[in-house]
């Protein structure tokens, strides 16, 4: 269409300063069709039965979560910073995935602790099956880089390993691609 924002927002809203990338405009039908048809294609063409949505904290908020320290208060998640358009896209994607392949597993990488991330769409949630517990690899890389083994605080380790919303399922691992660049 001659603009630099056919599938993204125009102006500063369409630019992610931390990643130097554009940001999809989830209100545009063409964007939704493109993204959802990709999900469907991977399931039908290659038999994918699992999807990991990387960096969705950046999608969930207009601020992209940059410079935020989420404490668990609902006003932090559902206030004016919430990007409702991306919320709807994530709900549609999860609903499509589970509709096409009921045994599929979806994992959302969110570091903000967004409530309802792993609740079914029909309950008003985002529909992810698991949250990727990013605090765990972050903690382990810090332990390995900054202290000796005998200085590890087992209470802190246990808290980090078990800190999640009640009944929320998580996927966790001790090392992540994010730590490879630290």
PDB file of N, CA and C in Angstrom, residues 73-164:
ATOM      1  N   UNK A  73      -0.372  -6.955  41.379  1.00  0.00           N
ATOM      2  CA  UNK A  73      -1.629  -6.215  41.474  1.00  0.00           C
ATOM      3  C   UNK A  73      -2.348  -6.221  40.134  1.00  0.00           C
ATOM      4  N   UNK A  74      -3.632  -6.513  40.150  1.00  0.00           N
ATOM      5  CA  UNK A  74      -4.392  -6.627  38.909  1.00  0.00           C
ATOM      6  C   UNK A  74      -4.398  -5.335  38.097  1.00  0.00           C
ATOM      7  N   UNK A  75      -4.293  -4.185  38.757  1.00  0.00           N
ATOM      8  CA  UNK A  75      -4.262  -2.914  38.031  1.00  0.00           C
ATOM      9  C   UNK A  75      -3.058  -2.835  37.094  1.00  0.00           C
ATOM     10  N   UNK A  76      -1.990  -3.563  37.397  1.00  0.00           N
ATOM     11  CA  UNK A  76      -0.803  -3.560  36.533  1.00  0.00           C
ATOM     12  C   UNK A  76      -1.051  -4.319  35.227  1.00  0.00           C
ATOM     13  N   UNK A  77      -1.948  -5.268  35.259  1.00  0.00           N
ATOM     14  CA  UNK A  77      -2.184  -6.138  34.112  1.00  0.00           C
ATOM     15  C   UNK A  77      -3.361  -5.689  33.250  1.00  0.00           C
ATOM     16  N   UNK A  78      -4.373  -5.142  33.867  1.00  0.00           N
ATOM     17  CA  UNK A  78      -5.604  -4.838  33.144  1.00  0.00           C
ATOM     18  C   UNK A  78      -5.922  -3.352  33.108  1.00  0.00           C
ATOM     19  N   UNK A  79      -4.930  -2.509  33.347  1.00  0.00           N
ATOM     20  CA  UNK A  79      -5.120  -1.068  33.294  1.00  0.00           C
ATOM     21  C   UNK A  79      -4.941  -0.534  31.880  1.00  0.00           C
ATOM     22  N   UNK A  80      -4.699   0.753  31.767  1.00  0.00           N
ATOM     23  CA  UNK A  80      -4.581   1.376  30.442  1.00  0.00           C
ATOM     24  C   UNK A  80      -3.371   0.891  29.633  1.00  0.00           C
ATOM     25  N   UNK A  81      -2.391   0.275  30.280  1.00  0.00           N
ATOM     26  CA  UNK A  81      -1.216  -0.224  29.561  1.00  0.00           C
ATOM     27  C   UNK A  81      -1.506  -1.535  28.826  1.00  0.00           C
ATOM     28  N   UNK A  82      -2.610  -2.198  29.146  1.00  0.00           N
ATOM     29  CA  UNK A  82      -2.948  -3.484  28.516  1.00  0.00           C
ATOM     30  C   UNK A  82      -3.265  -3.288  27.036  1.00  0.00           C
ATOM     31  N   UNK A  83      -2.636  -4.084  26.193  1.00  0.00           N
ATOM     32  CA  UNK A  83      -2.889  -4.035  24.746  1.00  0.00           C
ATOM     33  C   UNK A  83      -3.965  -5.077  24.428  1.00  0.00           C
ATOM     34  N   UNK A  84      -5.210  -4.663  24.537  1.00  0.00           N
ATOM     35  CA  UNK A  84      -6.344  -5.572  24.395  1.00  0.00           C
ATOM     36  C   UNK A  84      -6.369  -6.236  23.025  1.00  0.00           C
ATOM     37  N   UNK A  85      -5.923  -5.525  21.986  1.00  0.00           N
ATOM     38  CA  UNK A  85      -5.908  -6.109  20.639  1.00  0.00           C
ATOM     39  C   UNK A  85      -5.018  -7.352  20.589  1.00  0.00           C
ATOM     40  N   UNK A  86      -3.857  -7.275  21.223  1.00  0.00           N
ATOM     41  CA  UNK A  86      -2.973  -8.452  21.235  1.00  0.00           C
ATOM     42  C   UNK A  86      -3.543  -9.549  22.131  1.00  0.00           C
ATOM     43  N   UNK A  87      -4.238  -9.166  23.194  1.00  0.00           N
ATOM     44  CA  UNK A  87      -4.893 -10.168  24.046  1.00  0.00           C
ATOM     45  C   UNK A  87      -5.869 -10.997  23.210  1.00  0.00           C
ATOM     46  N   UNK A  88      -6.655 -10.285  22.406  1.00  0.00           N
ATOM     47  CA  UNK A  88      -7.655 -10.970  21.578  1.00  0.00           C
ATOM     48  C   UNK A  88      -6.976 -11.885  20.566  1.00  0.00           C
ATOM     49  N   UNK A  89      -5.893 -11.414  19.940  1.00  0.00           N
ATOM     50  CA  UNK A  89      -5.165 -12.274  18.995  1.00  0.00           C
ATOM     51  C   UNK A  89      -4.683 -13.544  19.683  1.00  0.00           C
ATOM     52  N   UNK A  90      -4.081 -13.419  20.851  1.00  0.00           N
ATOM     53  CA  UNK A  90      -3.564 -14.603  21.557  1.00  0.00           C
ATOM     54  C   UNK A  90      -4.697 -15.565  21.917  1.00  0.00           C
ATOM     55  N   UNK A  91      -5.840 -15.027  22.301  1.00  0.00           N
ATOM     56  CA  UNK A  91      -7.000 -15.875  22.594  1.00  0.00           C
ATOM     57  C   UNK A  91      -7.462 -16.598  21.332  1.00  0.00           C
ATOM     58  N   UNK A  92      -7.546 -15.868  20.210  1.00  0.00           N
ATOM     59  CA  UNK A  92      -7.959 -16.479  18.948  1.00  0.00           C
ATOM     60  C   UNK A  92      -6.967 -17.561  18.513  1.00  0.00           C
ATOM     61  N   UNK A  93      -5.671 -17.276  18.634  1.00  0.00           N
ATOM     62  CA  UNK A  93      -4.652 -18.251  18.220  1.00  0.00           C
ATOM     63  C   UNK A  93      -4.749 -19.523  19.055  1.00  0.00           C
ATOM     64  N   UNK A  94      -4.872 -19.374  20.369  1.00  0.00           N
ATOM     65  CA  UNK A  94      -4.983 -20.554  21.224  1.00  0.00           C
ATOM     66  C   UNK A  94      -6.267 -21.325  20.959  1.00  0.00           C
ATOM     67  N   UNK A  95      -7.361 -20.598  20.734  1.00  0.00           N
ATOM     68  CA  UNK A  95      -8.628 -21.260  20.435  1.00  0.00           C
ATOM     69  C   UNK A  95      -8.539 -22.023  19.109  1.00  0.00           C
ATOM     70  N   UNK A  96      -7.895 -21.432  18.115  1.00  0.00           N
ATOM     71  CA  UNK A  96      -7.714 -22.092  16.829  1.00  0.00           C
ATOM     72  C   UNK A  96      -6.846 -23.343  16.965  1.00  0.00           C
ATOM     73  N   UNK A  97      -5.729 -23.207  17.657  1.00  0.00           N
ATOM     74  CA  UNK A  97      -4.816 -24.343  17.840  1.00  0.00           C
ATOM     75  C   UNK A  97      -5.533 -25.503  18.506  1.00  0.00           C
ATOM     76  N   UNK A  98      -6.207 -25.224  19.610  1.00  0.00           N
ATOM     77  CA  UNK A  98      -6.881 -26.294  20.350  1.00  0.00           C
ATOM     78  C   UNK A  98      -8.111 -26.821  19.610  1.00  0.00           C
ATOM     79  N   UNK A  99      -8.697 -25.987  18.762  1.00  0.00           N
ATOM     80  CA  UNK A  99      -9.827 -26.447  17.946  1.00  0.00           C
ATOM     81  C   UNK A  99      -9.386 -27.381  16.833  1.00  0.00           C
ATOM     82  N   UNK A 100      -8.256 -27.069  16.204  1.00  0.00           N
ATOM     83  CA  UNK A 100      -7.738 -27.906  15.124  1.00  0.00           C
ATOM     84  C   UNK A 100      -7.058 -29.164  15.638  1.00  0.00           C
ATOM     85  N   UNK A 101      -6.413 -29.043  16.781  1.00  0.00           N
ATOM     86  CA  UNK A 101      -5.661 -30.168  17.348  1.00  0.00           C
ATOM     87  C   UNK A 101      -5.859 -30.160  18.862  1.00  0.00           C
ATOM     88  N   UNK A 102      -6.923 -30.796  19.354  1.00  0.00           N
ATOM     89  CA  UNK A 102      -7.240 -30.735  20.786  1.00  0.00           C
ATOM     90  C   UNK A 102      -6.108 -31.195  21.708  1.00  0.00           C
ATOM     91  N   UNK A 103      -5.213 -32.039  21.206  1.00  0.00           N
ATOM     92  CA  UNK A 103      -4.110 -32.499  22.053  1.00  0.00           C
ATOM     93  C   UNK A 103      -2.891 -31.579  21.990  1.00  0.00           C
ATOM     94  N   UNK A 104      -2.977 -30.503  21.208  1.00  0.00           N
ATOM     95  CA  UNK A 104      -1.844 -29.575  21.078  1.00  0.00           C
ATOM     96  C   UNK A 104      -1.546 -28.896  22.409  1.00  0.00           C
ATOM     97  N   UNK A 105      -0.299 -28.511  22.561  1.00  0.00           N
ATOM     98  CA  UNK A 105       0.158 -27.802  23.752  1.00  0.00           C
ATOM     99  C   UNK A 105       0.680 -26.441  23.339  1.00  0.00           C
ATOM    100  N   UNK A 106       0.251 -25.413  24.068  1.00  0.00           N
ATOM    101  CA  UNK A 106       0.769 -24.072  23.827  1.00  0.00           C
ATOM    102  C   UNK A 106       1.443 -23.553  25.087  1.00  0.00           C
ATOM    103  N   UNK A 107       2.546 -22.864  24.881  1.00  0.00           N
ATOM    104  CA  UNK A 107       3.339 -22.316  25.978  1.00  0.00           C
ATOM    105  C   UNK A 107       3.527 -20.828  25.718  1.00  0.00           C
ATOM    106  N   UNK A 108       3.243 -20.004  26.712  1.00  0.00           N
ATOM    107  CA  UNK A 108       3.426 -18.561  26.596  1.00  0.00           C
ATOM    108  C   UNK A 108       4.583 -18.098  27.452  1.00  0.00           C
ATOM    109  N   UNK A 109       5.536 -17.403  26.830  1.00  0.00           N
ATOM    110  CA  UNK A 109       6.667 -16.847  27.582  1.00  0.00           C
ATOM    111  C   UNK A 109       6.305 -15.440  28.032  1.00  0.00           C
ATOM    112  N   UNK A 110       5.865 -15.328  29.259  1.00  0.00           N
ATOM    113  CA  UNK A 110       5.498 -14.037  29.837  1.00  0.00           C
ATOM    114  C   UNK A 110       6.228 -13.874  31.153  1.00  0.00           C
ATOM    115  N   UNK A 111       6.933 -12.761  31.306  1.00  0.00           N
ATOM    116  CA  UNK A 111       7.656 -12.531  32.555  1.00  0.00           C
ATOM    117  C   UNK A 111       6.908 -11.607  33.512  1.00  0.00           C
ATOM    118  N   UNK A 112       5.728 -11.121  33.097  1.00  0.00           N
ATOM    119  CA  UNK A 112       4.996 -10.193  33.954  1.00  0.00           C
ATOM    120  C   UNK A 112       4.115 -10.891  34.986  1.00  0.00           C
ATOM    121  N   UNK A 113       3.797 -12.153  34.757  1.00  0.00           N
ATOM    122  CA  UNK A 113       2.883 -12.856  35.659  1.00  0.00           C
ATOM    123  C   UNK A 113       1.422 -12.585  35.329  1.00  0.00           C
ATOM    124  N   UNK A 114       1.133 -12.291  34.069  1.00  0.00           N
ATOM    125  CA  UNK A 114      -0.239 -11.974  33.641  1.00  0.00           C
ATOM    126  C   UNK A 114      -1.231 -13.019  34.136  1.00  0.00           C
ATOM    127  N   UNK A 115      -2.229 -12.600  34.942  1.00  0.00           N
ATOM    128  CA  UNK A 115      -3.269 -13.534  35.369  1.00  0.00           C
ATOM    129  C   UNK A 115      -4.062 -14.025  34.159  1.00  0.00           C
ATOM    130  N   UNK A 116      -4.632 -15.170  34.252  1.00  0.00           N
ATOM    131  CA  UNK A 116      -5.491 -15.800  33.239  1.00  0.00           C
ATOM    132  C   UNK A 116      -4.727 -16.266  32.009  1.00  0.00           C
ATOM    133  N   UNK A 117      -3.396 -16.157  32.000  1.00  0.00           N
ATOM    134  CA  UNK A 117      -2.629 -16.586  30.832  1.00  0.00           C
ATOM    135  C   UNK A 117      -2.905 -18.050  30.529  1.00  0.00           C
ATOM    136  N   UNK A 118      -3.012 -18.860  31.569  1.00  0.00           N
ATOM    137  CA  UNK A 118      -3.200 -20.307  31.401  1.00  0.00           C
ATOM    138  C   UNK A 118      -4.603 -20.764  31.771  1.00  0.00           C
ATOM    139  N   UNK A 119      -5.553 -19.878  31.631  1.00  0.00           N
ATOM    140  CA  UNK A 119      -6.950 -20.251  31.804  1.00  0.00           C
ATOM    141  C   UNK A 119      -7.551 -20.444  30.416  1.00  0.00           C
ATOM    142  N   UNK A 120      -8.514 -21.344  30.270  1.00  0.00           N
ATOM    143  CA  UNK A 120      -9.144 -21.555  28.959  1.00  0.00           C
ATOM    144  C   UNK A 120      -9.821 -20.288  28.437  1.00  0.00           C
ATOM    145  N   UNK A 121      -9.880 -20.179  27.127  1.00  0.00           N
ATOM    146  CA  UNK A 121     -10.520 -19.023  26.494  1.00  0.00           C
ATOM    147  C   UNK A 121     -11.980 -18.915  26.910  1.00  0.00           C
ATOM    148  N   UNK A 122     -12.677 -20.048  27.032  1.00  0.00           N
ATOM    149  CA  UNK A 122     -14.097 -19.986  27.407  1.00  0.00           C
ATOM    150  C   UNK A 122     -14.312 -19.524  28.845  1.00  0.00           C
ATOM    151  N   UNK A 123     -13.236 -19.416  29.621  1.00  0.00           N
ATOM    152  CA  UNK A 123     -13.305 -18.842  30.971  1.00  0.00           C
ATOM    153  C   UNK A 123     -12.811 -17.398  30.981  1.00  0.00           C
ATOM    154  N   UNK A 124     -12.493 -16.858  29.806  1.00  0.00           N
ATOM    155  CA  UNK A 124     -11.984 -15.500  29.725  1.00  0.00           C
ATOM    156  C   UNK A 124     -10.477 -15.412  29.765  1.00  0.00           C
ATOM    157  N   UNK A 125      -9.803 -16.562  29.730  1.00  0.00           N
ATOM    158  CA  UNK A 125      -8.346 -16.581  29.757  1.00  0.00           C
ATOM    159  C   UNK A 125      -7.747 -16.513  28.366  1.00  0.00           C
ATOM    160  N   UNK A 126      -6.438 -16.560  28.328  1.00  0.00           N
ATOM    161  CA  UNK A 126      -5.715 -16.505  27.051  1.00  0.00           C
ATOM    162  C   UNK A 126      -5.645 -17.868  26.373  1.00  0.00           C
ATOM    163  N   UNK A 127      -5.824 -18.938  27.143  1.00  0.00           N
ATOM    164  CA  UNK A 127      -5.882 -20.272  26.554  1.00  0.00           C
ATOM    165  C   UNK A 127      -4.578 -21.037  26.496  1.00  0.00           C
ATOM    166  N   UNK A 128      -3.484 -20.498  27.021  1.00  0.00           N
ATOM    167  CA  UNK A 128      -2.221 -21.236  27.022  1.00  0.00           C
ATOM    168  C   UNK A 128      -2.309 -22.414  27.986  1.00  0.00           C
ATOM    169  N   UNK A 129      -1.630 -23.493  27.627  1.00  0.00           N
ATOM    170  CA  UNK A 129      -1.577 -24.653  28.506  1.00  0.00           C
ATOM    171  C   UNK A 129      -0.526 -24.489  29.594  1.00  0.00           C
ATOM    172  N   UNK A 130       0.567 -23.798  29.251  1.00  0.00           N
ATOM    173  CA  UNK A 130       1.679 -23.620  30.181  1.00  0.00           C
ATOM    174  C   UNK A 130       2.255 -22.222  30.054  1.00  0.00           C
ATOM    175  N   UNK A 131       2.803 -21.750  31.153  1.00  0.00           N
ATOM    176  CA  UNK A 131       3.614 -20.531  31.156  1.00  0.00           C
ATOM    177  C   UNK A 131       5.078 -20.979  31.172  1.00  0.00           C
ATOM    178  N   UNK A 132       5.914 -20.306  30.397  1.00  0.00           N
ATOM    179  CA  UNK A 132       7.344 -20.582  30.453  1.00  0.00           C
ATOM    180  C   UNK A 132       7.911 -19.811  31.635  1.00  0.00           C
ATOM    181  N   UNK A 133       8.444 -20.516  32.602  1.00  0.00           N
ATOM    182  CA  UNK A 133       8.925 -19.914  33.843  1.00  0.00           C
ATOM    183  C   UNK A 133      10.323 -19.328  33.628  1.00  0.00           C
ATOM    184  N   UNK A 134      10.374 -18.111  33.135  1.00  0.00           N
ATOM    185  CA  UNK A 134      11.645 -17.481  32.791  1.00  0.00           C
ATOM    186  C   UNK A 134      12.481 -17.091  34.000  1.00  0.00           C
ATOM    187  N   UNK A 135      11.872 -16.955  35.162  1.00  0.00           N
ATOM    188  CA  UNK A 135      12.649 -16.577  36.343  1.00  0.00           C
ATOM    189  C   UNK A 135      13.655 -17.665  36.722  1.00  0.00           C
ATOM    190  N   UNK A 136      13.354 -18.900  36.358  1.00  0.00           N
ATOM    191  CA  UNK A 136      14.242 -20.009  36.742  1.00  0.00           C
ATOM    192  C   UNK A 136      15.578 -19.954  36.004  1.00  0.00           C
ATOM    193  N   UNK A 137      15.613 -19.867  34.667  1.00  0.00           N
ATOM    194  CA  UNK A 137      16.926 -19.753  34.026  1.00  0.00           C
ATOM    195  C   UNK A 137      17.635 -18.446  34.390  1.00  0.00           C
ATOM    196  N   UNK A 138      16.870 -17.363  34.601  1.00  0.00           N
ATOM    197  CA  UNK A 138      17.493 -16.108  35.027  1.00  0.00           C
ATOM    198  C   UNK A 138      18.184 -16.278  36.375  1.00  0.00           C
ATOM    199  N   UNK A 139      17.520 -16.973  37.307  1.00  0.00           N
ATOM    200  CA  UNK A 139      18.094 -17.198  38.621  1.00  0.00           C
ATOM    201  C   UNK A 139      19.352 -18.059  38.527  1.00  0.00           C
ATOM    202  N   UNK A 140      19.284 -19.144  37.757  1.00  0.00           N
ATOM    203  CA  UNK A 140      20.432 -20.038  37.680  1.00  0.00           C
ATOM    204  C   UNK A 140      21.646 -19.381  37.041  1.00  0.00           C
ATOM    205  N   UNK A 141      21.468 -18.578  36.006  1.00  0.00           N
ATOM    206  CA  UNK A 141      22.620 -17.915  35.400  1.00  0.00           C
ATOM    207  C   UNK A 141      23.239 -16.927  36.379  1.00  0.00           C
ATOM    208  N   UNK A 142      22.393 -16.265  37.175  1.00  0.00           N
ATOM    209  CA  UNK A 142      22.904 -15.328  38.185  1.00  0.00           C
ATOM    210  C   UNK A 142      23.680 -16.079  39.265  1.00  0.00           C
ATOM    211  N   UNK A 143      23.148 -17.222  39.697  1.00  0.00           N
ATOM    212  CA  UNK A 143      23.861 -18.027  40.692  1.00  0.00           C
ATOM    213  C   UNK A 143      25.235 -18.472  40.183  1.00  0.00           C
ATOM    214  N   UNK A 144      25.268 -18.910  38.950  1.00  0.00           N
ATOM    215  CA  UNK A 144      26.519 -19.424  38.386  1.00  0.00           C
ATOM    216  C   UNK A 144      27.543 -18.317  38.137  1.00  0.00           C
ATOM    217  N   UNK A 145      27.078 -17.142  37.781  1.00  0.00           N
ATOM    218  CA  UNK A 145      27.991 -16.058  37.441  1.00  0.00           C
ATOM    219  C   UNK A 145      28.462 -15.250  38.649  1.00  0.00           C
ATOM    220  N   UNK A 146      27.617 -15.168  39.688  1.00  0.00           N
ATOM    221  CA  UNK A 146      27.888 -14.191  40.740  1.00  0.00           C
ATOM    222  C   UNK A 146      28.239 -14.774  42.102  1.00  0.00           C
ATOM    223  N   UNK A 147      28.188 -16.077  42.279  1.00  0.00           N
ATOM    224  CA  UNK A 147      28.476 -16.590  43.610  1.00  0.00           C
ATOM    225  C   UNK A 147      29.058 -17.991  43.584  1.00  0.00           C
ATOM    226  N   UNK A 148      29.577 -18.395  44.713  1.00  0.00           N
ATOM    227  CA  UNK A 148      30.099 -19.757  44.837  1.00  0.00           C
ATOM    228  C   UNK A 148      28.968 -20.699  45.240  1.00  0.00           C
ATOM    229  N   UNK A 149      29.159 -21.972  44.993  1.00  0.00           N
ATOM    230  CA  UNK A 149      28.123 -22.966  45.284  1.00  0.00           C
ATOM    231  C   UNK A 149      27.682 -22.948  46.743  1.00  0.00           C
ATOM    232  N   UNK A 150      28.616 -22.736  47.657  1.00  0.00           N
ATOM    233  CA  UNK A 150      28.261 -22.777  49.073  1.00  0.00           C
ATOM    234  C   UNK A 150      27.499 -21.529  49.525  1.00  0.00           C
ATOM    235  N   UNK A 151      27.393 -20.532  48.667  1.00  0.00           N
ATOM    236  CA  UNK A 151      26.656 -19.319  49.027  1.00  0.00           C
ATOM    237  C   UNK A 151      25.218 -19.328  48.515  1.00  0.00           C
ATOM    238  N   UNK A 152      24.813 -20.391  47.860  1.00  0.00           N
ATOM    239  CA  UNK A 152      23.461 -20.445  47.323  1.00  0.00           C
ATOM    240  C   UNK A 152      22.437 -20.443  48.454  1.00  0.00           C
ATOM    241  N   UNK A 153      21.398 -19.646  48.300  1.00  0.00           N
ATOM    242  CA  UNK A 153      20.324 -19.544  49.283  1.00  0.00           C
ATOM    243  C   UNK A 153      19.209 -20.506  48.866  1.00  0.00           C
ATOM    244  N   UNK A 154      19.109 -21.626  49.550  1.00  0.00           N
ATOM    245  CA  UNK A 154      18.144 -22.662  49.168  1.00  0.00           C
ATOM    246  C   UNK A 154      16.698 -22.179  49.294  1.00  0.00           C
ATOM    247  N   UNK A 155      16.446 -21.298  50.250  1.00  0.00           N
ATOM    248  CA  UNK A 155      15.096 -20.736  50.375  1.00  0.00           C
ATOM    249  C   UNK A 155      14.722 -19.926  49.147  1.00  0.00           C
ATOM    250  N   UNK A 156      15.658 -19.130  48.652  1.00  0.00           N
ATOM    251  CA  UNK A 156      15.426 -18.332  47.440  1.00  0.00           C
ATOM    252  C   UNK A 156      15.244 -19.233  46.220  1.00  0.00           C
ATOM    253  N   UNK A 157      16.055 -20.259  46.130  1.00  0.00           N
ATOM    254  CA  UNK A 157      15.948 -21.196  45.005  1.00  0.00           C
ATOM    255  C   UNK A 157      14.581 -21.879  45.024  1.00  0.00           C
ATOM    256  N   UNK A 158      14.174 -22.363  46.189  1.00  0.00           N
ATOM    257  CA  UNK A 158      12.880 -23.035  46.318  1.00  0.00           C
ATOM    258  C   UNK A 158      11.737 -22.082  45.976  1.00  0.00           C
ATOM    259  N   UNK A 159      11.827 -20.847  46.471  1.00  0.00           N
ATOM    260  CA  UNK A 159      10.786 -19.853  46.173  1.00  0.00           C
ATOM    261  C   UNK A 159      10.692 -19.618  44.661  1.00  0.00           C
ATOM    262  N   UNK A 160      11.831 -19.463  44.002  1.00  0.00           N
ATOM    263  CA  UNK A 160      11.827 -19.208  42.554  1.00  0.00           C
ATOM    264  C   UNK A 160      11.249 -20.394  41.792  1.00  0.00           C
ATOM    265  N   UNK A 161      11.570 -21.605  42.226  1.00  0.00           N
ATOM    266  CA  UNK A 161      11.074 -22.804  41.547  1.00  0.00           C
ATOM    267  C   UNK A 161       9.574 -23.012  41.719  1.00  0.00           C
ATOM    268  N   UNK A 162       9.007 -22.480  42.791  1.00  0.00           N
ATOM    269  CA  UNK A 162       7.590 -22.724  43.087  1.00  0.00           C
ATOM    270  C   UNK A 162       6.719 -21.475  42.988  1.00  0.00           C
ATOM    271  N   UNK A 163       7.291 -20.326  42.652  1.00  0.00           N
ATOM    272  CA  UNK A 163       6.548 -19.070  42.610  1.00  0.00           C
ATOM    273  C   UNK A 163       5.716 -18.989  41.332  1.00  0.00           C
ATOM    274  N   UNK A 164       4.429 -19.231  41.479  1.00  0.00           N
ATOM    275  CA  UNK A 164       3.501 -19.144  40.342  1.00  0.00           C
ATOM    276  C   UNK A 164       2.085 -18.984  40.878  1.00  0.00           C
TER     277      UNK A 164
END
